[in-house]
GROMACS .gro file of C-alpha atoms in nm:
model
  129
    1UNK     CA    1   8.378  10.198  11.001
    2UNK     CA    2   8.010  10.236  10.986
    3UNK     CA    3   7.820   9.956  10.745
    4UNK     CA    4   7.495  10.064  10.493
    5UNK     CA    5   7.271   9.796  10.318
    6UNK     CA    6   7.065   9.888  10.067
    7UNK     CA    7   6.743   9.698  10.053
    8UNK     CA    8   6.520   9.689   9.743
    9UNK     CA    9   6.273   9.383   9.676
   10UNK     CA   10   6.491   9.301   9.316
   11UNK     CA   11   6.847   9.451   9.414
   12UNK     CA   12   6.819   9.582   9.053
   13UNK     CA   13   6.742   9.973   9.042
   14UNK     CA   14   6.674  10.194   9.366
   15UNK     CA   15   6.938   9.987   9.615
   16UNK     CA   16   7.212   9.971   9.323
   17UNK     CA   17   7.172  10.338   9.261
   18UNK     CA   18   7.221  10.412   9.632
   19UNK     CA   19   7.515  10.144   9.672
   20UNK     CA   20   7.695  10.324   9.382
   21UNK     CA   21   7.606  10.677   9.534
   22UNK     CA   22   7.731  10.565   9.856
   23UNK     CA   23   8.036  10.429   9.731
   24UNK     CA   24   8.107  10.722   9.490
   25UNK     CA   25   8.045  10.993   9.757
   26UNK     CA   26   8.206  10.862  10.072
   27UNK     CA   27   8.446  10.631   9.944
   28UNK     CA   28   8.659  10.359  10.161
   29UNK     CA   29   8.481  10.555  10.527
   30UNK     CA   30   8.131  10.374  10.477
   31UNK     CA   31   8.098   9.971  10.402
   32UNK     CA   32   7.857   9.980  10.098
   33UNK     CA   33   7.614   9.668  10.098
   34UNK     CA   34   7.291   9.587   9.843
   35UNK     CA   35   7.078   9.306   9.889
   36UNK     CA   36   6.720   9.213   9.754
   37UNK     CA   37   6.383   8.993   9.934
   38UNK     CA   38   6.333   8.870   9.536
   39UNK     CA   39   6.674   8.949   9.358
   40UNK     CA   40   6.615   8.993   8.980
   41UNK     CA   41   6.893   8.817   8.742
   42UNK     CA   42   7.028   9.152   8.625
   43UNK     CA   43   7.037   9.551   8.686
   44UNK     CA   44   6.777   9.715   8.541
   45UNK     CA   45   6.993   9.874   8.252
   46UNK     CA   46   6.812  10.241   8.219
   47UNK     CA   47   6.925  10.243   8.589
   48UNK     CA   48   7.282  10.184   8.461
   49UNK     CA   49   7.210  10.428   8.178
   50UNK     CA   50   7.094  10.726   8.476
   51UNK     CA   51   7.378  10.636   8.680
   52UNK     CA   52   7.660  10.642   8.395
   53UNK     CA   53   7.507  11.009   8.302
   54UNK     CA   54   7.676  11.109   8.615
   55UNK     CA   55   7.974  10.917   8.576
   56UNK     CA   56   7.902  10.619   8.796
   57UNK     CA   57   8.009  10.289   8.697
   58UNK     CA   58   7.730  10.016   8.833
   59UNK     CA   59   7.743   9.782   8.575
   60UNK     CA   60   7.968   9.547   8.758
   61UNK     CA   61   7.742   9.526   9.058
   62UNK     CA   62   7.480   9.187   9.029
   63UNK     CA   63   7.139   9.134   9.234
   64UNK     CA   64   7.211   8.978   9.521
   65UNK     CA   65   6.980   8.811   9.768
   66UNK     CA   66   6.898   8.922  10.122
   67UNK     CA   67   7.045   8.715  10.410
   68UNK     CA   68   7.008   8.735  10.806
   69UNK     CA   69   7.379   8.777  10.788
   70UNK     CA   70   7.405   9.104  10.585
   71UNK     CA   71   7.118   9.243  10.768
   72UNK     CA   72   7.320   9.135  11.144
   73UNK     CA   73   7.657   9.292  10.963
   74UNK     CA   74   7.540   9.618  10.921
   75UNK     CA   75   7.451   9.929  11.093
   76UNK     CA   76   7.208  10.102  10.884
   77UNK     CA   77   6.950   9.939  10.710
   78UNK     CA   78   6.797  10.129  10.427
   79UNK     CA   79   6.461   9.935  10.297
   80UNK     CA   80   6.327  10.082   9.952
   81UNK     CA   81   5.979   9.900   9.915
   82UNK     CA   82   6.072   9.545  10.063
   83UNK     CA   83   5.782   9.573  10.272
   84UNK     CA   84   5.808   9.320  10.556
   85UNK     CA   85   6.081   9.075  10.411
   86UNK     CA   86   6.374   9.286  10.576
   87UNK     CA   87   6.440   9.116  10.879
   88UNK     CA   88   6.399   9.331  11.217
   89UNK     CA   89   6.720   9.325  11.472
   90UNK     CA   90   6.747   9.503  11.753
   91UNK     CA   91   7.007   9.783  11.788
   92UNK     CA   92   7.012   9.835  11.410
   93UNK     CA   93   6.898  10.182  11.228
   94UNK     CA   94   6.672  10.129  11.005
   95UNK     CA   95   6.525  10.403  10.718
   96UNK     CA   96   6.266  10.331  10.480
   97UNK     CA   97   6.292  10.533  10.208
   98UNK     CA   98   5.946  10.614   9.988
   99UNK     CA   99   6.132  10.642   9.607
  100UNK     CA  100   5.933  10.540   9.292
  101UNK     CA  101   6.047  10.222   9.117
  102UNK     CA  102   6.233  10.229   8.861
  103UNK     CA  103   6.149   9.903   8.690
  104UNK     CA  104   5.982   9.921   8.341
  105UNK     CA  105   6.019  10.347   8.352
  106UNK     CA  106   6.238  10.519   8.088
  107UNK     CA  107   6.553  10.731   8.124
  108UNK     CA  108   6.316  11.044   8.205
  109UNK     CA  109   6.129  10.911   8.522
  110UNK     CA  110   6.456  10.726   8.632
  111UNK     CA  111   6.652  11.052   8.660
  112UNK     CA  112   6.478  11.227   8.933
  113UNK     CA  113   6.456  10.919   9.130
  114UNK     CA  114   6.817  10.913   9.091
  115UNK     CA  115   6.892  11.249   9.180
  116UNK     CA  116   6.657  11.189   9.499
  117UNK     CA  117   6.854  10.900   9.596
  118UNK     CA  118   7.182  11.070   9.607
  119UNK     CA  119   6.996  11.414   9.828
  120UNK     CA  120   6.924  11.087  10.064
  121UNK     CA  121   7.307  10.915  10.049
  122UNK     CA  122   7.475  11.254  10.117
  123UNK     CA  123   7.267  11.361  10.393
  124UNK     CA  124   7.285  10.994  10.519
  125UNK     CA  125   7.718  11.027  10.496
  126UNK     CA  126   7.662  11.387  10.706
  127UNK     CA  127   7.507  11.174  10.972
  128UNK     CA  128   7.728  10.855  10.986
  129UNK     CA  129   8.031  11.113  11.000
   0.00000   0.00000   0.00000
């Protein structure tokens, strides 16, 4: 089974959005991981808000921080604006995807960057399958 990790400098909008995409859309086929290079203490809450609209349930999911080991576990890395704190391993795919933040925007700005982050997950499942 192929292995994703988000990666987001606070783990608290863009790489919880995509976790919960990735998890909605392809289920128990794709290992779903989130991590952050400066974790916040909670998810931002309007990206809760965007991703309940669509009947996603991320309010269970908490900032985590990113280790060596999560990186070395997974197959894909997806970087959203970490910059140079993801660690580089060979053999691993690695994406970084350009998305506004959503940190201090309101429910308006949040929902295209949602909607752009779940064009990215489903064309990322079409290529892992």
């Amino acid at each position: 089974m192929p292995s994703v990790l988000f990666v987001c400098v606070h783990n608290a909008g863009r790489s919880q959005m995509a976790a919960g995409w990735l998890t909605h859309l392809a289920g128990d086929r794709i290992e779903v991981r989130s991590a952050g290079s400066a974790p916040a203490e909670t998810i931002n809450p309007v990206a809760v808000e965007a991703m309940r609209e669509v009947g996603i349930d991320i309010t269970a999911a908490r900032p985590k921080v990113l280790t060596t080991d999560a990186v070395q576990a997974s197959d894909v890395v997806i970087t959203m604006g970490c910059g140079d704190a993801c660690p580089i391993f060979p053999g691993k795919r690695y994406e970084d995807w350009k998305l506004d933040d959503p940190a201090g925007q309101g429910i308006e700005a949040v929902r295209p960057i949602r909607d752009e982050i779940r064009a990215r997950v489903e064309k990322l499942i079409k290529e892992l399958a």
